[in-house]
Short mmCIF file of C-alpha atoms and ligand atoms in Angstrom, two decimals:
data_model
loop_
_atom_site.label_atom_id
_atom_site.label_comp_id
_atom_site.label_asym_id
_atom_site.label_seq_id
_atom_site.Cartn_x
_atom_site.Cartn_y
_atom_site.Cartn_z
CA MET A 1 -23.04 45.36 3.94
CA LYS A 2 -21.66 41.94 3.07
CA VAL A 3 -19.35 40.08 5.42
CA LEU A 4 -17.19 37.05 4.66
CA ILE A 5 -16.07 34.85 7.55
CA VAL A 6 -13.18 32.50 6.88
CA GLY A 7 -13.04 29.24 8.84
CA LYS A 8 -15.12 26.20 9.69
CA GLY A 9 -15.11 25.58 13.43
CA GLY A 10 -16.86 26.58 16.62
CA ARG A 11 -14.99 29.88 16.76
CA GLU A 12 -16.21 30.89 13.32
CA HIS A 13 -19.72 29.76 14.22
CA ALA A 14 -19.65 32.09 17.24
CA ILE A 15 -18.29 34.92 15.09
CA ALA A 16 -20.97 34.37 12.43
CA TRP A 17 -23.69 34.32 15.08
CA LYS A 18 -22.53 37.69 16.45
CA VAL A 19 -22.06 39.16 12.96
CA LYS A 20 -25.63 38.15 12.10
CA GLU A 21 -26.95 40.26 14.99
CA SER A 22 -25.45 43.41 13.48
CA ASP A 23 -27.88 45.91 11.94
CA LEU A 24 -25.18 46.85 9.44
CA VAL A 25 -25.01 43.38 7.89
CA LYS A 26 -27.27 42.29 5.03
CA GLU A 27 -25.47 39.20 3.83
CA ILE A 28 -23.01 36.72 5.37
CA PHE A 29 -20.77 34.30 3.50
CA ILE A 30 -18.81 31.64 5.37
CA ALA A 31 -15.93 29.83 3.69
CA PRO A 32 -16.04 26.94 4.02
CA GLY A 33 -18.13 26.90 7.23
CA ASN A 34 -19.85 23.74 8.39
CA ILE A 35 -23.37 22.41 8.21
CA GLY A 36 -24.23 23.78 11.66
CA MET A 37 -23.78 27.31 10.33
CA GLU A 38 -26.21 26.96 7.43
CA ASN A 39 -28.84 29.15 9.06
CA LEU A 40 -26.35 31.97 9.67
CA GLY A 41 -25.08 32.59 6.15
CA THR A 42 -24.28 31.18 2.75
CA LEU A 43 -21.65 28.46 2.92
CA ILE A 44 -19.02 28.90 0.22
CA ASN A 45 -17.22 25.79 -0.87
CA ILE A 46 -13.68 27.19 -0.90
CA PRO A 47 -11.16 25.65 1.49
CA GLU A 48 -9.78 28.21 3.92
CA GLU A 49 -6.19 27.79 2.70
CA LYS A 50 -7.07 28.82 -0.87
CA ILE A 51 -6.48 32.48 -0.23
CA GLU A 52 -6.42 33.58 -3.85
CA GLU A 53 -9.74 31.88 -4.54
CA LEU A 54 -11.17 33.51 -1.44
CA ALA A 55 -9.93 36.91 -2.61
CA ASP A 56 -11.44 36.29 -6.06
CA PHE A 57 -14.75 35.40 -4.43
CA ALA A 58 -14.72 38.48 -2.17
CA GLN A 59 -13.89 40.72 -5.09
CA LYS A 60 -16.54 39.27 -7.36
CA ASN A 61 -19.24 39.41 -4.70
CA ARG A 62 -18.28 42.87 -3.43
CA VAL A 63 -17.66 41.75 0.13
CA ASP A 64 -17.26 44.80 2.39
CA LEU A 65 -15.47 43.14 5.30
CA THR A 66 -13.70 39.81 5.80
CA ILE A 67 -13.06 38.37 9.26
CA VAL A 68 -10.52 35.56 9.56
CA GLY A 69 -10.76 32.77 12.15
CA PRO A 70 -7.82 30.36 11.93
CA GLU A 71 -4.12 31.02 12.39
CA ASN A 72 -2.87 28.91 9.48
CA VAL A 73 -4.76 31.09 7.00
CA LEU A 74 -3.26 34.23 8.54
CA ALA A 75 0.21 32.69 8.44
CA LEU A 76 -0.34 31.95 4.73
CA GLY A 77 -0.90 35.66 4.11
CA ILE A 78 -4.63 36.02 3.48
CA VAL A 79 -4.54 39.57 4.86
CA ASN A 80 -1.61 40.50 2.61
CA GLU A 81 -3.51 39.21 -0.42
CA PHE A 82 -6.82 40.95 0.38
CA GLU A 83 -5.10 44.24 1.20
CA ARG A 84 -3.00 44.05 -1.96
CA ARG A 85 -6.33 44.01 -3.81
CA GLY A 86 -7.66 46.93 -1.74
CA MET A 87 -10.20 44.92 0.26
CA LYS A 88 -11.04 45.38 3.93
CA ILE A 89 -10.04 42.45 6.14
CA PHE A 90 -9.73 42.17 9.91
CA GLY A 91 -6.63 40.19 10.81
CA PRO A 92 -2.86 40.53 10.91
CA THR A 93 -0.53 40.21 7.93
CA LYS A 94 1.58 37.08 7.79
CA GLU A 95 4.53 39.09 9.12
CA ALA A 96 2.56 40.12 12.22
CA ALA A 97 0.94 36.68 12.57
CA LYS A 98 4.42 35.32 13.25
CA ILE A 99 3.84 36.14 16.93
CA GLU A 100 1.84 32.91 16.88
CA SER A 101 3.50 30.93 14.11
CA SER A 102 6.97 31.26 15.68
CA LYS A 103 7.42 30.96 19.43
CA GLU A 104 10.95 32.25 19.08
CA PHE A 105 9.87 35.37 17.17
CA ALA A 106 7.25 36.12 19.84
CA LYS A 107 9.80 35.67 22.63
CA LYS A 108 12.29 37.99 20.94
CA LEU A 109 9.69 40.74 20.58
CA MET A 110 8.58 40.33 24.20
CA LYS A 111 12.17 40.71 25.35
CA LYS A 112 12.68 43.77 23.14
CA TYR A 113 9.51 45.53 24.33
CA GLY A 114 9.95 44.55 27.99
CA VAL A 115 6.79 42.43 28.03
CA PRO A 116 6.86 40.11 31.07
CA THR A 117 7.29 36.43 30.19
CA GLY A 118 9.23 33.38 31.36
CA GLU A 119 12.97 32.99 30.80
CA TYR A 120 13.81 30.92 27.75
CA GLU A 121 16.42 29.62 25.35
CA THR A 122 16.11 28.33 21.81
CA PHE A 123 17.74 25.09 20.66
CA THR A 124 18.33 23.34 17.36
CA ASP A 125 20.41 20.55 18.85
CA LEU A 126 19.15 17.70 21.05
CA GLU A 127 22.32 17.27 23.08
CA LEU A 128 22.56 20.93 24.06
CA ALA A 129 18.84 21.01 24.82
CA VAL A 130 19.12 17.99 27.12
CA LYS A 131 22.07 19.58 28.95
CA TYR A 132 20.07 22.78 29.45
CA VAL A 133 17.09 20.87 30.85
CA GLU A 134 19.36 18.92 33.22
CA LYS A 135 20.88 22.17 34.41
CA LYS A 136 17.53 23.95 34.93
CA GLY A 137 15.58 21.03 36.42
CA ALA A 138 11.83 20.33 36.35
CA PRO A 139 9.13 21.53 36.02
CA ILE A 140 10.14 22.96 32.68
CA VAL A 141 8.30 23.68 29.44
CA ILE A 142 9.28 22.42 25.99
CA LYS A 143 7.76 24.23 23.00
CA GLU A 144 8.28 23.33 19.39
CA ASP A 145 8.61 26.38 17.14
CA GLY A 146 5.88 26.77 14.53
CA LEU A 147 2.12 26.23 14.43
CA LYS A 148 1.11 23.08 16.28
CA ALA A 149 -2.59 23.69 17.02
CA GLY A 150 -1.88 23.67 20.75
CA LYS A 151 -0.10 20.33 20.58
CA GLY A 152 3.55 21.41 20.41
CA VAL A 153 3.86 22.16 24.12
CA THR A 154 4.94 19.79 26.88
CA VAL A 155 4.82 20.95 30.46
CA ALA A 156 7.28 18.44 31.89
CA PHE A 157 7.16 17.74 35.60
CA SER A 158 10.25 15.51 35.53
CA ILE A 159 13.57 15.49 33.65
CA PRO A 160 12.83 12.18 31.84
CA GLU A 161 9.52 13.61 30.64
CA ALA A 162 11.32 16.71 29.34
CA ILE A 163 13.96 14.62 27.59
CA GLU A 164 11.30 12.47 25.97
CA ALA A 165 9.58 15.59 24.62
CA LEU A 166 12.91 16.84 23.27
CA GLU A 167 13.62 13.51 21.59
CA ILE A 168 10.23 13.58 19.90
CA ALA A 169 10.69 17.21 18.82
CA PHE A 170 14.17 16.61 17.41
CA SER A 171 13.07 13.48 15.58
CA ILE A 172 11.62 16.00 13.08
CA PRO A 173 14.46 17.27 10.88
CA ASN A 174 15.51 20.92 11.34
CA ASN A 175 13.14 21.44 14.23
CA LYS A 176 13.64 24.34 16.59
CA VAL A 177 12.63 24.15 20.23
CA VAL A 178 12.07 26.84 22.83
CA ILE A 179 12.72 25.69 26.39
CA GLU A 180 10.95 27.90 28.85
CA GLU A 181 10.75 28.53 32.55
CA TYR A 182 7.66 26.97 34.13
CA LEU A 183 5.26 29.68 35.26
CA ASP A 184 3.22 28.79 38.29
CA GLY A 185 -0.07 30.60 38.78
CA PHE A 186 -3.58 31.20 37.54
CA GLU A 187 -4.00 31.17 33.78
CA PHE A 188 -6.47 33.22 31.75
CA SER A 189 -7.07 34.24 28.15
CA ILE A 190 -7.43 37.86 27.11
CA ILE A 191 -8.32 38.84 23.58
CA ALA A 192 -8.17 42.43 22.39
CA LEU A 193 -9.32 44.11 19.22
CA THR A 194 -6.49 46.24 17.90
CA ASN A 195 -5.59 48.34 14.89
CA GLY A 196 -1.95 48.44 15.97
CA GLU A 197 -2.36 51.53 18.12
CA THR A 198 -5.67 51.33 19.97
CA VAL A 199 -6.10 48.17 22.04
CA ILE A 200 -9.62 47.29 23.18
CA PRO A 201 -9.73 44.29 25.53
CA LEU A 202 -12.73 42.01 25.38
CA GLU A 203 -14.04 40.29 28.49
CA ILE A 204 -11.70 37.53 29.61
CA ALA A 205 -12.16 33.76 29.80
CA GLN A 206 -10.37 30.82 31.34
CA ASP A 207 -9.51 27.96 29.05
CA HIS A 208 -9.01 24.36 30.17
CA LYS A 209 -6.42 22.74 27.97
CA ARG A 210 -5.75 19.33 29.38
CA ALA A 211 -7.78 16.43 28.08
CA TYR A 212 -9.54 13.89 30.33
CA ASP A 213 -11.16 14.31 33.73
CA ASN A 214 -9.22 16.04 36.51
CA ASP A 215 -6.76 17.53 34.00
CA GLU A 216 -4.99 14.19 33.72
CA GLY A 217 -4.52 14.18 29.95
CA PRO A 218 -2.14 15.91 27.56
CA ASN A 219 -2.43 19.55 26.50
CA THR A 220 -4.91 20.32 23.73
CA GLY A 221 -5.93 23.49 21.90
CA GLY A 222 -8.66 23.91 24.51
CA MET A 223 -11.39 21.69 25.99
CA GLY A 224 -13.66 24.38 27.38
CA VAL A 225 -13.87 27.88 28.78
CA TYR A 226 -15.94 29.99 31.10
CA SER A 227 -16.35 33.75 31.24
CA PRO A 228 -16.11 36.06 33.15
CA VAL A 229 -13.28 34.96 35.45
CA ASP A 230 -14.01 36.29 38.93
CA LYS A 231 -10.52 35.68 40.23
CA ILE A 232 -9.09 38.23 37.77
CA ASP A 233 -10.21 41.70 38.81
CA SER A 234 -10.14 44.92 36.80
CA ASN A 235 -6.79 45.90 38.32
CA ILE A 236 -5.14 42.76 36.92
CA ILE A 237 -6.80 43.32 33.55
CA ASP A 238 -5.45 46.89 33.50
CA GLN A 239 -1.97 45.60 34.29
CA THR A 240 -2.27 43.05 31.48
CA LEU A 241 -3.31 45.78 29.10
CA GLU A 242 -0.58 48.23 30.12
CA LYS A 243 2.31 45.79 30.58
CA ILE A 244 1.56 43.20 27.92
CA LEU A 245 -0.98 43.98 25.20
CA LYS A 246 -0.28 47.68 24.58
CA PRO A 247 3.53 47.43 24.57
CA MET A 248 3.29 44.46 22.21
CA ALA A 249 0.90 46.18 19.77
CA ARG A 250 2.71 49.51 19.84
CA GLY A 251 6.17 47.97 19.67
CA MET A 252 5.17 45.98 16.61
CA ALA A 253 3.71 49.08 14.94
CA LYS A 254 6.95 50.95 15.58
CA ASP A 255 8.92 48.06 14.10
CA GLY A 256 6.85 48.16 10.91
CA ILE A 257 4.94 44.94 11.62
CA SER A 258 1.74 46.59 12.81
CA PHE A 259 -0.74 44.07 14.19
CA LYS A 260 -4.39 44.52 13.24
CA GLY A 261 -6.96 41.97 14.35
CA PHE A 262 -7.56 39.87 17.45
CA LEU A 263 -4.51 40.00 19.67
CA PHE A 264 -4.74 37.05 22.05
CA GLY A 265 -2.63 36.80 25.18
CA GLY A 266 -2.39 33.60 27.17
CA ILE A 267 -1.53 35.07 30.56
CA MET A 268 -0.36 33.58 33.86
CA LEU A 269 -1.05 35.52 37.03
CA THR A 270 2.02 34.57 39.07
CA LYS A 271 3.12 35.70 42.52
CA ASP A 272 5.27 38.30 40.70
CA GLY A 273 2.36 39.66 38.64
CA VAL A 274 1.09 38.93 35.14
CA LYS A 275 3.37 37.09 32.70
CA THR A 276 2.84 36.10 29.10
CA ILE A 277 2.65 32.41 28.24
CA GLU A 278 1.99 33.00 24.58
CA PHE A 279 0.48 35.28 21.98
CA ASN A 280 -1.96 34.17 19.34
CA ALA A 281 -2.81 36.13 16.22
CA ARG A 282 -6.55 35.36 16.22
CA PHE A 283 -9.58 34.83 18.40
CA GLY A 284 -9.28 31.86 20.74
CA ASP A 285 -11.20 28.67 20.24
CA PRO A 286 -13.20 27.88 22.43
CA GLU A 287 -12.73 31.39 23.88
CA ALA A 288 -14.86 32.88 21.07
CA GLU A 289 -17.74 30.56 21.95
CA GLY A 290 -17.57 31.68 25.59
CA ILE A 291 -16.90 35.39 25.16
CA LEU A 292 -18.88 36.54 22.11
CA PRO A 293 -22.34 35.54 23.40
CA ARG A 294 -21.75 38.03 26.24
CA LEU A 295 -21.12 40.94 23.87
CA LYS A 296 -24.14 43.26 23.71
CA SER A 297 -22.64 45.85 21.34
CA ASP A 298 -22.58 45.59 17.57
CA PHE A 299 -19.47 43.49 16.85
CA VAL A 300 -19.19 44.52 13.21
CA LYS A 301 -19.54 48.21 14.06
CA ALA A 302 -16.81 47.84 16.70
CA ILE A 303 -14.43 46.28 14.16
CA LEU A 304 -15.19 48.90 11.50
CA ASP A 305 -14.88 51.80 13.94
CA LEU A 306 -11.56 50.48 15.18
CA MET A 307 -10.25 50.07 11.65
CA GLU A 308 -11.28 53.67 10.97
CA ASN A 309 -9.69 54.96 14.20
CA LYS A 310 -13.04 55.88 15.75
CA ASP A 311 -13.89 55.41 19.44
CA VAL A 312 -15.11 51.97 20.45
CA ASN A 313 -17.08 51.26 23.63
CA LEU A 314 -18.22 47.75 24.27
CA GLU A 315 -21.14 46.69 26.45
CA TRP A 316 -21.28 43.27 28.06
CA ASP A 317 -23.84 40.97 29.57
CA ASN A 318 -22.72 40.20 33.14
CA ARG A 319 -24.10 36.71 33.15
CA TYR A 320 -21.78 33.70 32.91
CA THR A 321 -21.10 31.48 29.94
CA VAL A 322 -19.57 28.02 29.81
CA ALA A 323 -18.41 26.47 26.54
CA VAL A 324 -17.51 22.79 26.41
CA VAL A 325 -15.74 21.02 23.53
CA MET A 326 -17.25 17.59 22.91
P1 AMP B 401 0.76 27.30 24.52
O1 AMP B 401 0.56 26.49 23.28
O2 AMP B 401 2.00 28.12 24.56
O3 AMP B 401 -0.49 28.05 24.88
O4 AMP B 401 0.86 26.26 25.71
C1 AMP B 401 -0.20 25.40 26.01
C2 AMP B 401 -0.44 25.38 27.48
O5 AMP B 401 0.72 24.91 28.16
C3 AMP B 401 -0.70 26.74 28.10
O6 AMP B 401 -2.04 27.11 27.97
C4 AMP B 401 -0.31 26.52 29.53
O7 AMP B 401 -1.34 25.89 30.26
C5 AMP B 401 0.85 25.57 29.40
N1 AMP B 401 2.10 26.34 29.39
C6 AMP B 401 2.75 26.84 28.31
N2 AMP B 401 3.84 27.52 28.68
C7 AMP B 401 3.91 27.45 30.03
C8 AMP B 401 4.82 27.95 31.02
N3 AMP B 401 5.91 28.63 30.68
N4 AMP B 401 4.57 27.66 32.30
C9 AMP B 401 3.47 26.94 32.65
N5 AMP B 401 2.58 26.45 31.79
C10 AMP B 401 2.79 26.69 30.49
N1 LIG B 402 -7.99 28.00 23.34
C1 LIG B 402 -6.70 28.48 23.11
C2 LIG B 402 -6.41 28.88 21.74
O1 LIG B 402 -7.31 29.20 20.98
O2 LIG B 402 -5.24 28.93 21.42
#
């Protein structure tokens, strides 16, 4: 079969590498890819945001399965467009991808489905936001609504720091800000394959998001991961699956916004159990680079079987991986 991978970064490189190992796959296209992926497939010179051109390409070249890397392309509706044309694509529609593209939307769903997460309020007004922060005290977390590539979050350890983040956020016209309770604990990333009903967790990883040595820099999209994470045992993973990932997937399906694709939970293990920091609508980056090399099973077969409601059992290499962003 022919597989198209959409994206151009390390995550898509890791996906392409795993896809290439599949016995089912004869040809791989990567749009646009990067020069480091040249030996994995044919690089197609279509920017990832040009979803109609990508759909034209997939149609013309009889692509059997498309796998999408980045969130902005999902938010633009690539899955809607491919499915409208009757093509198979693994990823959520733009409606479902809103769990990542709007922090407020994600928070509302979590509340509705009883998924554990920090307390929050949404603000569109600087003055009210500052009052709320002064009332709640630090540490406190300021999150701009919308896709920010991991850069819209400030974990403020003092009130002035929080106010500065609010001032910056509200300097953008019509901005919306979620102010959230600070969750103290041990953070990990869990990514599951889901068709909206069945939720298959992959092995977990721990991301390191702050730049500079000793975590002294600002938050980034991720500076490096390792996998597996010994501190998180199978009991905690089961709790994450039962309390967070399954209720989210099944709640969304019931609400008519079924989520198919990589459901990514950023989870904090707190003294009161697992709580959700965020959901993403795609594989993590650099999580993909750390997790996928450990997968021994056929990745493409797993995705196809899941999309066809067949059983999926994944086998993993128990050795450790470390992925560093340089
Ligand atoms: P996000 O973009 O939501 O993943 O946030 C980026 C990073 O900020 C997360 O990976 C956490 O390390 C940190 N963070 C976000 N929300 C919280 C929270 N409520 N409590 C503590 N840390 C948080
Ligand atoms: N590394 C975190 C993310 O992909 O959002």
